[in-house]
C-alpha cells in the first residue's frame, strides 16, 4: 500500500467521522465529488493550486470564496487542511476511500455497468435490484457506454467483475470447447 493511500485513508476516516457526527455522510460524498472534479480534473484550477509563487493564504482565500455555501464545514476544513499541507494530490484517492468507508458503513455498493448503449433509468434500476439481491447491499449504478461490447453487460462492484457481455460468454464457450478437446 503506497504512502499516499495510507494518508488518504486516514483523512477519509476523519472526514467520514465528522460527516457522521453531523449526519451528512451522503451530502459530504456529493460535495467531495464536486471538489475533486474541480481541483483534480480542471487543468487551470490545478495549475493555480500547484503554483509555487502563489501563497497558501491566497490559495485558501480563493478556494473559500469559490466553495462558500456549496460545501459543508467538514469538507471545507478538509480542503483547507490538504492545501495547507500541500497534499492536494490525494483528493481523488481521498474520495475513493471515503466512498468505500461510507459504503461499508451504510451497506451501499457502487456498480459500474458497462454496456454497448446508454441504459435507461428503468434498466439501471433493474440492474441495481438484481445486484442488490446478489450482494445484499443497496447498489448505486454508474453506466459507462463501451462501444467495444457486442451486447450484454459487464458489471464491476468493488474489485469483482461480473461479465455478462456477449464477448465474455463467447470466450467462456471457446475455453470450454478447448478444455474438452484436450481430454
JSON list of C-alpha atoms in Angstrom, two decimals:
[
{"chain": "A", "resi": 1, "resn": "UNK", "atom": "CA", "xyz": [0.00, 0.00, 0.00]},
{"chain": "A", "resi": 2, "resn": "UNK", "atom": "CA", "xyz": [1.50, 3.34, -1.05]},
{"chain": "A", "resi": 3, "resn": "UNK", "atom": "CA", "xyz": [2.12, 6.13, 1.41]},
{"chain": "A", "resi": 4, "resn": "UNK", "atom": "CA", "xyz": [-0.49, 8.30, -0.35]},
{"chain": "A", "resi": 5, "resn": "UNK", "atom": "CA", "xyz": [-3.08, 5.53, 0.06]},
{"chain": "A", "resi": 6, "resn": "UNK", "atom": "CA", "xyz": [-2.38, 5.31, 3.79]},
{"chain": "A", "resi": 7, "resn": "UNK", "atom": "CA", "xyz": [-2.57, 9.11, 4.15]},
{"chain": "A", "resi": 8, "resn": "UNK", "atom": "CA", "xyz": [-5.79, 9.32, 2.10]},
{"chain": "A", "resi": 9, "resn": "UNK", "atom": "CA", "xyz": [-7.33, 6.58, 4.24]},
{"chain": "A", "resi": 10, "resn": "UNK", "atom": "CA", "xyz": [-6.51, 8.46, 7.43]},
{"chain": "A", "resi": 11, "resn": "UNK", "atom": "CA", "xyz": [-8.05, 11.69, 6.09]},
{"chain": "A", "resi": 12, "resn": "UNK", "atom": "CA", "xyz": [-11.10, 9.83, 4.72]},
{"chain": "A", "resi": 13, "resn": "UNK", "atom": "CA", "xyz": [-11.76, 8.22, 8.10]},
{"chain": "A", "resi": 14, "resn": "UNK", "atom": "CA", "xyz": [-11.56, 11.61, 9.81]},
{"chain": "A", "resi": 15, "resn": "UNK", "atom": "CA", "xyz": [-13.88, 13.19, 7.24]},
{"chain": "A", "resi": 16, "resn": "UNK", "atom": "CA", "xyz": [-16.35, 10.32, 7.49]},
{"chain": "A", "resi": 17, "resn": "UNK", "atom": "CA", "xyz": [-16.35, 10.62, 11.29]},
{"chain": "A", "resi": 18, "resn": "UNK", "atom": "CA", "xyz": [-17.09, 14.36, 11.04]},
{"chain": "A", "resi": 19, "resn": "UNK", "atom": "CA", "xyz": [-19.86, 13.66, 8.50]},
{"chain": "A", "resi": 20, "resn": "UNK", "atom": "CA", "xyz": [-21.44, 11.05, 10.79]},
{"chain": "A", "resi": 21, "resn": "UNK", "atom": "CA", "xyz": [-21.36, 13.50, 13.69]},
{"chain": "A", "resi": 22, "resn": "UNK", "atom": "CA", "xyz": [-23.29, 16.00, 11.56]},
{"chain": "A", "resi": 23, "resn": "UNK", "atom": "CA", "xyz": [-25.47, 13.29, 9.95]},
{"chain": "A", "resi": 24, "resn": "UNK", "atom": "CA", "xyz": [-24.46, 14.39, 6.42]},
{"chain": "A", "resi": 25, "resn": "UNK", "atom": "CA", "xyz": [-22.50, 11.41, 5.06]},
{"chain": "A", "resi": 26, "resn": "UNK", "atom": "CA", "xyz": [-24.16, 11.29, 1.63]},
{"chain": "A", "resi": 27, "resn": "UNK", "atom": "CA", "xyz": [-24.05, 15.08, 1.27]},
{"chain": "A", "resi": 28, "resn": "UNK", "atom": "CA", "xyz": [-20.33, 15.09, 2.06]},
{"chain": "A", "resi": 29, "resn": "UNK", "atom": "CA", "xyz": [-19.78, 12.45, -0.64]},
{"chain": "A", "resi": 30, "resn": "UNK", "atom": "CA", "xyz": [-21.52, 14.63, -3.24]},
{"chain": "A", "resi": 31, "resn": "UNK", "atom": "CA", "xyz": [-19.63, 17.73, -2.11]},
{"chain": "A", "resi": 32, "resn": "UNK", "atom": "CA", "xyz": [-16.32, 15.89, -2.14]},
{"chain": "A", "resi": 33, "resn": "UNK", "atom": "CA", "xyz": [-17.02, 14.64, -5.68]},
{"chain": "A", "resi": 34, "resn": "UNK", "atom": "CA", "xyz": [-17.58, 18.23, -6.77]},
{"chain": "A", "resi": 35, "resn": "UNK", "atom": "CA", "xyz": [-14.36, 19.39, -5.11]},
{"chain": "A", "resi": 36, "resn": "UNK", "atom": "CA", "xyz": [-12.37, 16.55, -6.70]},
{"chain": "A", "resi": 37, "resn": "UNK", "atom": "CA", "xyz": [-13.89, 17.31, -10.09]},
{"chain": "A", "resi": 38, "resn": "UNK", "atom": "CA", "xyz": [-12.74, 20.91, -9.84]},
{"chain": "A", "resi": 39, "resn": "UNK", "atom": "CA", "xyz": [-9.40, 20.55, -8.04]},
{"chain": "A", "resi": 40, "resn": "UNK", "atom": "CA", "xyz": [-8.19, 17.36, -9.65]},
{"chain": "A", "resi": 41, "resn": "UNK", "atom": "CA", "xyz": [-9.54, 17.45, -13.20]},
{"chain": "A", "resi": 42, "resn": "UNK", "atom": "CA", "xyz": [-9.73, 21.17, -14.09]},
{"chain": "A", "resi": 43, "resn": "UNK", "atom": "CA", "xyz": [-6.28, 22.00, -15.50]},
{"chain": "A", "resi": 44, "resn": "UNK", "atom": "CA", "xyz": [-6.49, 25.73, -14.75]},
{"chain": "A", "resi": 45, "resn": "UNK", "atom": "CA", "xyz": [-7.50, 25.23, -11.14]},
{"chain": "A", "resi": 46, "resn": "UNK", "atom": "CA", "xyz": [-4.87, 22.53, -10.73]},
{"chain": "A", "resi": 47, "resn": "UNK", "atom": "CA", "xyz": [-2.16, 24.88, -12.04]},
{"chain": "A", "resi": 48, "resn": "UNK", "atom": "CA", "xyz": [-3.35, 27.58, -9.63]},
{"chain": "A", "resi": 49, "resn": "UNK", "atom": "CA", "xyz": [-3.27, 25.24, -6.62]},
{"chain": "A", "resi": 50, "resn": "UNK", "atom": "CA", "xyz": [0.17, 23.88, -7.55]},
{"chain": "A", "resi": 51, "resn": "UNK", "atom": "CA", "xyz": [1.70, 27.28, -8.39]},
{"chain": "A", "resi": 52, "resn": "UNK", "atom": "CA", "xyz": [4.65, 27.77, -6.02]},
{"chain": "A", "resi": 53, "resn": "UNK", "atom": "CA", "xyz": [4.59, 31.58, -6.34]},
{"chain": "A", "resi": 54, "resn": "UNK", "atom": "CA", "xyz": [1.04, 31.89, -5.02]},
{"chain": "A", "resi": 55, "resn": "UNK", "atom": "CA", "xyz": [0.91, 31.94, -1.24]},
{"chain": "A", "resi": 56, "resn": "UNK", "atom": "CA", "xyz": [-1.08, 29.33, 0.70]},
{"chain": "A", "resi": 57, "resn": "UNK", "atom": "CA", "xyz": [-3.24, 32.09, 2.18]},
{"chain": "A", "resi": 58, "resn": "UNK", "atom": "CA", "xyz": [-4.13, 33.43, -1.29]},
{"chain": "A", "resi": 59, "resn": "UNK", "atom": "CA", "xyz": [-4.98, 29.92, -2.48]},
{"chain": "A", "resi": 60, "resn": "UNK", "atom": "CA", "xyz": [-7.14, 29.36, 0.59]},
{"chain": "A", "resi": 61, "resn": "UNK", "atom": "CA", "xyz": [-8.92, 32.71, 0.20]},
{"chain": "A", "resi": 62, "resn": "UNK", "atom": "CA", "xyz": [-9.79, 31.91, -3.43]},
{"chain": "A", "resi": 63, "resn": "UNK", "atom": "CA", "xyz": [-10.99, 28.41, -2.50]},
{"chain": "A", "resi": 64, "resn": "UNK", "atom": "CA", "xyz": [-13.05, 29.70, 0.43]},
{"chain": "A", "resi": 65, "resn": "UNK", "atom": "CA", "xyz": [-14.71, 32.22, -1.86]},
{"chain": "A", "resi": 66, "resn": "UNK", "atom": "CA", "xyz": [-15.40, 29.64, -4.55]},
{"chain": "A", "resi": 67, "resn": "UNK", "atom": "CA", "xyz": [-16.71, 26.96, -2.19]},
{"chain": "A", "resi": 68, "resn": "UNK", "atom": "CA", "xyz": [-18.56, 29.10, 0.35]},
{"chain": "A", "resi": 69, "resn": "UNK", "atom": "CA", "xyz": [-22.15, 27.96, 0.65]},
{"chain": "A", "resi": 70, "resn": "UNK", "atom": "CA", "xyz": [-21.53, 24.99, -1.65]},
{"chain": "A", "resi": 71, "resn": "UNK", "atom": "CA", "xyz": [-19.83, 22.62, 0.78]},
{"chain": "A", "resi": 72, "resn": "UNK", "atom": "CA", "xyz": [-20.21, 21.76, 4.43]},
{"chain": "A", "resi": 73, "resn": "UNK", "atom": "CA", "xyz": [-17.78, 22.96, 7.05]},
{"chain": "A", "resi": 74, "resn": "UNK", "atom": "CA", "xyz": [-16.33, 19.43, 7.28]},
{"chain": "A", "resi": 75, "resn": "UNK", "atom": "CA", "xyz": [-15.44, 19.41, 3.57]},
{"chain": "A", "resi": 76, "resn": "UNK", "atom": "CA", "xyz": [-14.13, 22.98, 3.70]},
{"chain": "A", "resi": 77, "resn": "UNK", "atom": "CA", "xyz": [-11.92, 22.07, 6.67]},
{"chain": "A", "resi": 78, "resn": "UNK", "atom": "CA", "xyz": [-10.55, 19.09, 4.73]},
{"chain": "A", "resi": 79, "resn": "UNK", "atom": "CA", "xyz": [-9.85, 21.22, 1.64]},
{"chain": "A", "resi": 80, "resn": "UNK", "atom": "CA", "xyz": [-8.06, 23.81, 3.77]},
{"chain": "A", "resi": 81, "resn": "UNK", "atom": "CA", "xyz": [-6.04, 21.17, 5.59]},
{"chain": "A", "resi": 82, "resn": "UNK", "atom": "CA", "xyz": [-4.89, 19.45, 2.41]},
{"chain": "A", "resi": 83, "resn": "UNK", "atom": "CA", "xyz": [-4.00, 22.72, 0.69]},
{"chain": "A", "resi": 84, "resn": "UNK", "atom": "CA", "xyz": [-2.06, 23.90, 3.77]},
{"chain": "A", "resi": 85, "resn": "UNK", "atom": "CA", "xyz": [-0.16, 20.61, 3.89]},
{"chain": "A", "resi": 86, "resn": "UNK", "atom": "CA", "xyz": [0.48, 20.52, 0.15]},
{"chain": "A", "resi": 87, "resn": "UNK", "atom": "CA", "xyz": [-1.45, 17.25, -0.23]},
{"chain": "A", "resi": 88, "resn": "UNK", "atom": "CA", "xyz": [-3.92, 18.22, -2.95]},
{"chain": "A", "resi": 89, "resn": "UNK", "atom": "CA", "xyz": [-2.58, 15.29, -4.97]},
{"chain": "A", "resi": 90, "resn": "UNK", "atom": "CA", "xyz": [-4.54, 12.83, -2.80]},
{"chain": "A", "resi": 91, "resn": "UNK", "atom": "CA", "xyz": [-8.04, 14.27, -3.35]},
{"chain": "A", "resi": 92, "resn": "UNK", "atom": "CA", "xyz": [-9.10, 11.56, -5.83]},
{"chain": "A", "resi": 93, "resn": "UNK", "atom": "CA", "xyz": [-7.83, 8.81, -3.54]},
{"chain": "A", "resi": 94, "resn": "UNK", "atom": "CA", "xyz": [-9.49, 10.51, -0.55]},
{"chain": "A", "resi": 95, "resn": "UNK", "atom": "CA", "xyz": [-12.82, 10.45, -2.40]},
{"chain": "A", "resi": 96, "resn": "UNK", "atom": "CA", "xyz": [-12.48, 6.78, -3.39]},
{"chain": "A", "resi": 97, "resn": "UNK", "atom": "CA", "xyz": [-11.59, 5.81, 0.18]},
{"chain": "A", "resi": 98, "resn": "UNK", "atom": "CA", "xyz": [-14.41, 7.91, 1.64]},
{"chain": "A", "resi": 99, "resn": "UNK", "atom": "CA", "xyz": [-16.92, 6.22, -0.67]},
{"chain": "A", "resi": 100, "resn": "UNK", "atom": "CA", "xyz": [-15.64, 2.79, 0.38]},
{"chain": "A", "resi": 101, "resn": "UNK", "atom": "CA", "xyz": [-15.83, 3.62, 4.09]},
{"chain": "A", "resi": 102, "resn": "UNK", "atom": "CA", "xyz": [-19.30, 5.10, 3.64]},
{"chain": "A", "resi": 103, "resn": "UNK", "atom": "CA", "xyz": [-20.50, 2.14, 1.57]},
{"chain": "A", "resi": 104, "resn": "UNK", "atom": "CA", "xyz": [-19.24, -0.37, 4.13]},
{"chain": "A", "resi": 105, "resn": "UNK", "atom": "CA", "xyz": [-20.93, 1.53, 6.96]},
{"chain": "A", "resi": 106, "resn": "UNK", "atom": "CA", "xyz": [-24.24, 2.12, 5.18]},
{"chain": "A", "resi": 107, "resn": "UNK", "atom": "CA", "xyz": [-24.46, -1.13, 3.21]},
{"chain": "A", "resi": 108, "resn": "UNK", "atom": "CA", "xyz": [-24.14, 0.65, -0.13]},
{"chain": "A", "resi": 109, "resn": "UNK", "atom": "CA", "xyz": [-22.26, -0.69, -3.11]},
{"chain": "A", "resi": 110, "resn": "UNK", "atom": "CA", "xyz": [-21.28, 1.20, -6.22]},
{"chain": "A", "resi": 111, "resn": "UNK", "atom": "CA", "xyz": [-21.55, -0.66, -9.50]},
{"chain": "A", "resi": 112, "resn": "UNK", "atom": "CA", "xyz": [-20.00, 0.47, -12.74]},
{"chain": "A", "resi": 113, "resn": "UNK", "atom": "CA", "xyz": [-22.11, -1.04, -15.50]},
{"chain": "A", "resi": 114, "resn": "UNK", "atom": "CA", "xyz": [-20.50, -1.22, -18.95]},
{"chain": "A", "resi": 115, "resn": "UNK", "atom": "CA", "xyz": [-22.95, -1.57, -21.84]},
{"chain": "A", "resi": 116, "resn": "UNK", "atom": "CA", "xyz": [-22.96, -1.14, -25.61]},
{"chain": "A", "resi": 117, "resn": "UNK", "atom": "CA", "xyz": [-25.53, 1.66, -25.31]},
{"chain": "A", "resi": 118, "resn": "UNK", "atom": "CA", "xyz": [-26.71, 4.06, -22.64]},
{"chain": "A", "resi": 119, "resn": "UNK", "atom": "CA", "xyz": [-29.06, 2.30, -20.24]},
{"chain": "A", "resi": 120, "resn": "UNK", "atom": "CA", "xyz": [-32.42, 3.88, -19.41]},
{"chain": "A", "resi": 121, "resn": "UNK", "atom": "CA", "xyz": [-33.19, 4.66, -15.78]},
{"chain": "A", "resi": 122, "resn": "UNK", "atom": "CA", "xyz": [-35.53, 1.65, -15.70]},
{"chain": "A", "resi": 123, "resn": "UNK", "atom": "CA", "xyz": [-32.75, -0.64, -16.97]},
{"chain": "A", "resi": 124, "resn": "UNK", "atom": "CA", "xyz": [-30.32, 0.79, -14.41]},
{"chain": "A", "resi": 125, "resn": "UNK", "atom": "CA", "xyz": [-32.89, 0.22, -11.66]},
{"chain": "A", "resi": 126, "resn": "UNK", "atom": "CA", "xyz": [-33.31, -3.40, -12.80]},
{"chain": "A", "resi": 127, "resn": "UNK", "atom": "CA", "xyz": [-29.55, -3.98, -12.72]},
{"chain": "A", "resi": 128, "resn": "UNK", "atom": "CA", "xyz": [-29.37, -2.33, -9.28]},
{"chain": "A", "resi": 129, "resn": "UNK", "atom": "CA", "xyz": [-32.19, -4.52, -7.95]},
{"chain": "A", "resi": 130, "resn": "UNK", "atom": "CA", "xyz": [-30.62, -7.74, -9.25]},
{"chain": "A", "resi": 131, "resn": "UNK", "atom": "CA", "xyz": [-27.18, -6.96, -7.88]},
{"chain": "A", "resi": 132, "resn": "UNK", "atom": "CA", "xyz": [-28.65, -5.72, -4.60]},
{"chain": "A", "resi": 133, "resn": "UNK", "atom": "CA", "xyz": [-30.06, -9.21, -4.08]},
{"chain": "A", "resi": 134, "resn": "UNK", "atom": "CA", "xyz": [-26.78, -10.83, -5.09]},
{"chain": "A", "resi": 135, "resn": "UNK", "atom": "CA", "xyz": [-24.59, -8.67, -2.84]},
{"chain": "A", "resi": 136, "resn": "UNK", "atom": "CA", "xyz": [-27.04, -7.92, -0.02]},
{"chain": "A", "resi": 137, "resn": "UNK", "atom": "CA", "xyz": [-26.24, -4.21, -0.41]},
{"chain": "A", "resi": 138, "resn": "UNK", "atom": "CA", "xyz": [-28.07, -1.24, -1.87]},
{"chain": "A", "resi": 139, "resn": "UNK", "atom": "CA", "xyz": [-26.46, -0.76, -5.28]},
{"chain": "A", "resi": 140, "resn": "UNK", "atom": "CA", "xyz": [-25.87, 2.59, -6.97]},
{"chain": "A", "resi": 141, "resn": "UNK", "atom": "CA", "xyz": [-25.30, 2.28, -10.71]},
{"chain": "A", "resi": 142, "resn": "UNK", "atom": "CA", "xyz": [-22.97, 4.30, -12.88]},
{"chain": "A", "resi": 143, "resn": "UNK", "atom": "CA", "xyz": [-23.46, 3.45, -16.54]},
{"chain": "A", "resi": 144, "resn": "UNK", "atom": "CA", "xyz": [-20.46, 3.60, -18.88]},
{"chain": "A", "resi": 145, "resn": "UNK", "atom": "CA", "xyz": [-21.02, 3.14, -22.61]},
{"chain": "A", "resi": 146, "resn": "UNK", "atom": "CA", "xyz": [-18.42, 0.79, -24.09]},
{"chain": "A", "resi": 147, "resn": "UNK", "atom": "CA", "xyz": [-18.83, 0.55, -27.85]},
{"chain": "A", "resi": 148, "resn": "UNK", "atom": "CA", "xyz": [-16.47, -2.44, -27.96]},
{"chain": "A", "resi": 149, "resn": "UNK", "atom": "CA", "xyz": [-19.14, -4.60, -26.30]},
{"chain": "A", "resi": 150, "resn": "UNK", "atom": "CA", "xyz": [-21.29, -6.51, -28.76]},
{"chain": "A", "resi": 151, "resn": "UNK", "atom": "CA", "xyz": [-24.10, -6.94, -26.28]},
{"chain": "A", "resi": 152, "resn": "UNK", "atom": "CA", "xyz": [-24.82, -7.79, -22.67]},
{"chain": "A", "resi": 153, "resn": "UNK", "atom": "CA", "xyz": [-23.27, -6.10, -19.67]},
{"chain": "A", "resi": 154, "resn": "UNK", "atom": "CA", "xyz": [-20.11, -6.02, -17.63]},
{"chain": "A", "resi": 155, "resn": "UNK", "atom": "CA", "xyz": [-20.68, -5.02, -14.00]},
{"chain": "A", "resi": 156, "resn": "UNK", "atom": "CA", "xyz": [-17.87, -4.08, -11.64]},
{"chain": "A", "resi": 157, "resn": "UNK", "atom": "CA", "xyz": [-18.64, -3.87, -7.92]},
{"chain": "A", "resi": 158, "resn": "UNK", "atom": "CA", "xyz": [-15.59, -3.20, -5.81]},
{"chain": "A", "resi": 159, "resn": "UNK", "atom": "CA", "xyz": [-12.92, -5.47, -7.23]},
{"chain": "A", "resi": 160, "resn": "UNK", "atom": "CA", "xyz": [-15.34, -8.07, -8.58]},
{"chain": "A", "resi": 161, "resn": "UNK", "atom": "CA", "xyz": [-16.22, -8.28, -12.28]},
{"chain": "A", "resi": 162, "resn": "UNK", "atom": "CA", "xyz": [-19.49, -9.88, -13.37]},
{"chain": "A", "resi": 163, "resn": "UNK", "atom": "CA", "xyz": [-19.07, -10.43, -17.10]},
{"chain": "A", "resi": 164, "resn": "UNK", "atom": "CA", "xyz": [-22.39, -10.99, -18.83]},
{"chain": "A", "resi": 165, "resn": "UNK", "atom": "CA", "xyz": [-21.20, -9.50, -22.09]},
{"chain": "A", "resi": 166, "resn": "UNK", "atom": "CA", "xyz": [-21.60, -11.40, -25.33]},
{"chain": "A", "resi": 167, "resn": "UNK", "atom": "CA", "xyz": [-17.83, -11.41, -25.90]},
{"chain": "A", "resi": 168, "resn": "UNK", "atom": "CA", "xyz": [-17.28, -12.75, -22.36]},
{"chain": "A", "resi": 169, "resn": "UNK", "atom": "CA", "xyz": [-19.80, -15.54, -22.95]},
{"chain": "A", "resi": 170, "resn": "UNK", "atom": "CA", "xyz": [-18.14, -16.42, -26.26]},
{"chain": "A", "resi": 171, "resn": "UNK", "atom": "CA", "xyz": [-14.70, -16.53, -24.58]},
{"chain": "A", "resi": 172, "resn": "UNK", "atom": "CA", "xyz": [-16.03, -18.88, -21.88]},
{"chain": "A", "resi": 173, "resn": "UNK", "atom": "CA", "xyz": [-17.65, -21.07, -24.54]},
{"chain": "A", "resi": 174, "resn": "UNK", "atom": "CA", "xyz": [-14.39, -21.21, -26.52]},
{"chain": "A", "resi": 175, "resn": "UNK", "atom": "CA", "xyz": [-12.46, -22.12, -23.36]},
{"chain": "A", "resi": 176, "resn": "UNK", "atom": "CA", "xyz": [-14.97, -24.87, -22.62]},
{"chain": "A", "resi": 177, "resn": "UNK", "atom": "CA", "xyz": [-14.54, -26.34, -26.12]},
{"chain": "A", "resi": 178, "resn": "UNK", "atom": "CA", "xyz": [-10.75, -26.16, -25.85]},
{"chain": "A", "resi": 179, "resn": "UNK", "atom": "CA", "xyz": [-10.83, -27.90, -22.46]},
{"chain": "A", "resi": 180, "resn": "UNK", "atom": "CA", "xyz": [-12.97, -30.73, -23.88]},
{"chain": "A", "resi": 181, "resn": "UNK", "atom": "CA", "xyz": [-10.65, -31.19, -26.88]},
{"chain": "A", "resi": 182, "resn": "UNK", "atom": "CA", "xyz": [-7.63, -31.61, -24.60]},
{"chain": "A", "resi": 183, "resn": "UNK", "atom": "CA", "xyz": [-9.25, -34.50, -22.76]}
]
